[in-house]
Amino acid sequence: MITRQLTCVAICTVGELFGGVERHVLGMLAGLRSAGVSAHLIVFNDGELAAQARSQGYEPIVLSGSNLSLPLTARRLAQRLAERGIELVHVHGYKAAVFCACARIWHRFAIVKTEHGMPEPMVGGMLATLRDRTYHALDSIAMRATRACICYVTRDLQSFRSSAHRGLRTAVVPNGVAAMNPDDFPRPPEYSRDRLNLAIVGRLDRVKGHRFVVEALAADERLRNVDLQIVGSGPTEEELRELVANRKLSSQIHFLGFRRNVYDYIAHCDVLLMPSLHEGLPYTLLEAMALGRPIIASRIGGLAEILEDGATALLTAPGDVPTLASAILRVCRDHALRQSIGAAARALQREHYSLDSTTRAYLAIFEDHLATCRT
């Protein structure tokens, strides 16, 4: 339903990688369209996010080039926004926040920014690291200068960033996903019919805790009858492969790389593992809940905030290999437990973490913040 105040917004993000932020953006595009609000996607890279947006009927605005010149790219961004009469931009990421703040020199618009997770170690060479740290440092300044409204996907993130955003309007808006039916997704050929299939879905990074699962499977001989499918790619793949080989688990642990049909792997896994060291409110979690899959997760961040140990998931301390091994063994041996926690997680997602509820919450924030900025 279109309101009197809000008919058109833009969503701006880097779009270089494809993960939770990008899935959030695609969900928001769909949710806003269903609500009758025209939404434009602005990205700095013509990558996987842009490709998936096109497949869903959106033509992204790509700020092409190396973006080495902040003033030139910010002015180009302002021109695109002005041409479309956009008064509010929903921003994701430090770089997008800084460029949008600078674009306001040429075209005035309100900014709502979503914080998705904790800062993570920089990956790349010296110049890339320096660039990322610069954007990170400028982000808080830019948001204060533009009187942005900051949204957090969890209360944990709101508490962590309270000092940086003191004095700004803030809100907690949990991520949400549309209802999903596991029967809509084919069973991946990599999944064995004779063994239980564990899965980890996401980028291969130290913060995601893949190594703890490898060590857990190596620690208990009773777990030799399960397979682990690792879906995703990232900077720690080589060291993880070496660890798997050293633990003599190469026949049991399989690296599948990046897959566009990721829902197939979530929908048909026997257990989804999320052994992260920290998380916001990951989409892989919500998608697994929507598909009714049993989950073993670390008791941290958004995972601990929405999951209840023994009821909607099994929770373990991050990095605690013996407890993780015990949890895997328990859920693999107990079919009734897998069914009960999967069903309870699905009911929880439908009641509190739907795409519709997330969209409605953002629409209310957009309208309120735009009205405040107009006064």
Short mmCIF file of C-alpha atoms in Angstrom, two decimals, residues 77-206:
data_model
loop_
_atom_site.label_atom_id
_atom_site.label_comp_id
_atom_site.label_asym_id
_atom_site.label_seq_id
_atom_site.Cartn_x
_atom_site.Cartn_y
_atom_site.Cartn_z
CA LEU A 77 25.40 9.05 -7.71
CA ALA A 78 23.65 12.34 -6.91
CA GLN A 79 22.71 12.78 -10.56
CA ARG A 80 21.16 9.31 -10.72
CA LEU A 81 19.13 9.98 -7.59
CA ALA A 82 18.00 13.40 -8.77
CA GLU A 83 16.92 12.06 -12.18
CA ARG A 84 14.61 9.61 -10.44
CA GLY A 85 13.35 12.03 -7.80
CA ILE A 86 14.60 9.85 -4.95
CA GLU A 87 14.25 11.39 -1.50
CA LEU A 88 15.43 8.48 0.65
CA VAL A 89 18.30 6.01 0.28
CA HIS A 90 18.60 2.79 2.26
CA VAL A 91 22.36 2.26 2.69
CA HIS A 92 24.33 -0.92 3.41
CA GLY A 93 28.06 -0.91 4.13
CA TYR A 94 30.75 1.63 5.01
CA LYS A 95 31.72 2.55 1.46
CA ALA A 96 28.13 3.08 0.32
CA ALA A 97 27.49 5.22 3.42
CA VAL A 98 30.44 7.51 2.70
CA PHE A 99 29.59 7.94 -0.99
CA CYS A 100 25.93 8.64 -0.20
CA ALA A 101 26.89 11.24 2.40
CA CYS A 102 29.08 13.01 -0.15
CA ALA A 103 26.35 12.79 -2.82
CA ARG A 104 24.12 14.97 -0.62
CA ILE A 105 26.30 17.95 -1.59
CA TRP A 106 24.56 17.93 -4.99
CA HIS A 107 21.18 16.32 -4.18
CA ARG A 108 19.43 16.33 -0.80
CA PHE A 109 17.93 13.07 0.42
CA ALA A 110 17.37 11.23 3.69
CA ILE A 111 19.56 8.27 4.66
CA VAL A 112 18.58 5.13 6.55
CA LYS A 113 21.49 2.76 7.14
CA THR A 114 21.34 -0.88 8.25
CA GLU A 115 24.13 -2.36 10.35
CA HIS A 116 24.40 -6.08 9.59
CA GLY A 117 27.32 -7.27 11.70
CA MET A 118 30.47 -6.58 13.66
CA PRO A 119 33.58 -5.21 11.93
CA GLU A 120 35.71 -8.06 10.61
CA PRO A 121 39.42 -8.41 9.80
CA MET A 122 40.34 -6.86 6.45
CA VAL A 123 41.21 -9.19 3.57
CA GLY A 124 43.50 -8.10 0.73
CA GLY A 125 46.72 -6.21 0.10
CA MET A 126 48.01 -3.14 1.88
CA LEU A 127 46.14 -0.66 -0.32
CA ALA A 128 42.85 -2.55 -0.01
CA THR A 129 43.25 -2.74 3.75
CA LEU A 130 44.03 0.97 4.01
CA ARG A 131 41.03 1.83 1.84
CA ASP A 132 38.64 -0.30 3.89
CA ARG A 133 39.90 1.12 7.17
CA THR A 134 39.47 4.63 5.82
CA TYR A 135 35.86 3.99 4.83
CA HIS A 136 35.22 2.41 8.22
CA ALA A 137 36.63 5.43 10.03
CA LEU A 138 34.63 7.87 7.88
CA ASP A 139 31.37 5.98 8.24
CA SER A 140 30.35 7.27 11.69
CA ILE A 141 31.32 10.82 10.73
CA ALA A 142 29.27 10.60 7.53
CA MET A 143 26.19 9.24 9.31
CA ARG A 144 26.35 11.97 11.97
CA ALA A 145 26.82 14.71 9.37
CA THR A 146 23.75 13.55 7.44
CA ARG A 147 21.59 12.90 10.54
CA ALA A 148 20.99 9.37 9.30
CA CYS A 149 18.68 6.89 10.96
CA ILE A 150 20.55 3.71 11.90
CA CYS A 151 18.88 0.29 11.98
CA TYR A 152 20.42 -2.82 13.52
CA VAL A 153 19.43 -6.39 12.77
CA THR A 154 19.92 -7.39 16.45
CA ARG A 155 19.91 -5.78 19.89
CA ASP A 156 23.46 -7.05 20.30
CA LEU A 157 24.62 -4.88 17.39
CA GLN A 158 22.71 -1.88 18.71
CA SER A 159 24.55 -2.19 22.02
CA PHE A 160 27.93 -2.66 20.31
CA ARG A 161 27.51 0.49 18.16
CA SER A 162 25.73 2.66 20.75
CA SER A 163 28.71 4.94 21.31
CA ALA A 164 29.41 5.51 17.59
CA HIS A 165 25.77 6.39 16.90
CA ARG A 166 24.91 8.31 20.06
CA GLY A 167 22.50 11.15 19.26
CA LEU A 168 21.20 9.58 16.05
CA ARG A 169 17.76 8.03 15.59
CA THR A 170 18.12 4.24 15.88
CA ALA A 171 15.93 1.13 15.70
CA VAL A 172 16.26 -2.65 15.78
CA VAL A 173 14.72 -4.35 12.74
CA PRO A 174 15.36 -8.11 12.53
CA ASN A 175 15.92 -9.63 9.12
CA GLY A 176 13.08 -11.64 7.62
CA VAL A 177 12.55 -14.10 4.80
CA ALA A 178 9.57 -15.25 2.77
CA ALA A 179 7.91 -18.59 3.49
CA MET A 180 9.76 -21.50 1.88
CA ASN A 181 8.74 -25.06 1.06
CA PRO A 182 11.52 -27.69 1.01
CA ASP A 183 9.61 -29.62 -1.67
CA ASP A 184 10.28 -26.75 -4.09
CA PHE A 185 14.01 -27.51 -4.10
CA PRO A 186 15.64 -30.60 -5.65
CA ARG A 187 17.93 -32.77 -3.55
CA PRO A 188 21.59 -32.08 -4.46
CA PRO A 189 23.40 -35.03 -6.03
CA GLU A 190 26.30 -34.60 -3.58
CA TYR A 191 24.08 -35.63 -0.67
CA SER A 192 24.42 -39.31 0.24
CA ARG A 193 21.27 -41.38 0.76
CA ASP A 194 23.12 -43.75 3.11
CA ARG A 195 24.72 -41.24 5.48
CA LEU A 196 23.61 -38.13 7.36
CA ASN A 197 24.54 -34.89 5.61
CA LEU A 198 25.75 -31.98 7.67
CA ALA A 199 26.11 -28.63 5.91
CA ILE A 200 27.84 -25.30 6.49
CA VAL A 201 26.69 -22.57 4.10
CA GLY A 202 28.56 -19.28 3.79
CA ARG A 203 31.88 -17.73 2.95
CA LEU A 204 35.03 -19.50 4.05
CA ASP A 205 36.40 -17.10 6.63
CA ARG A 206 37.91 -17.66 10.08
#
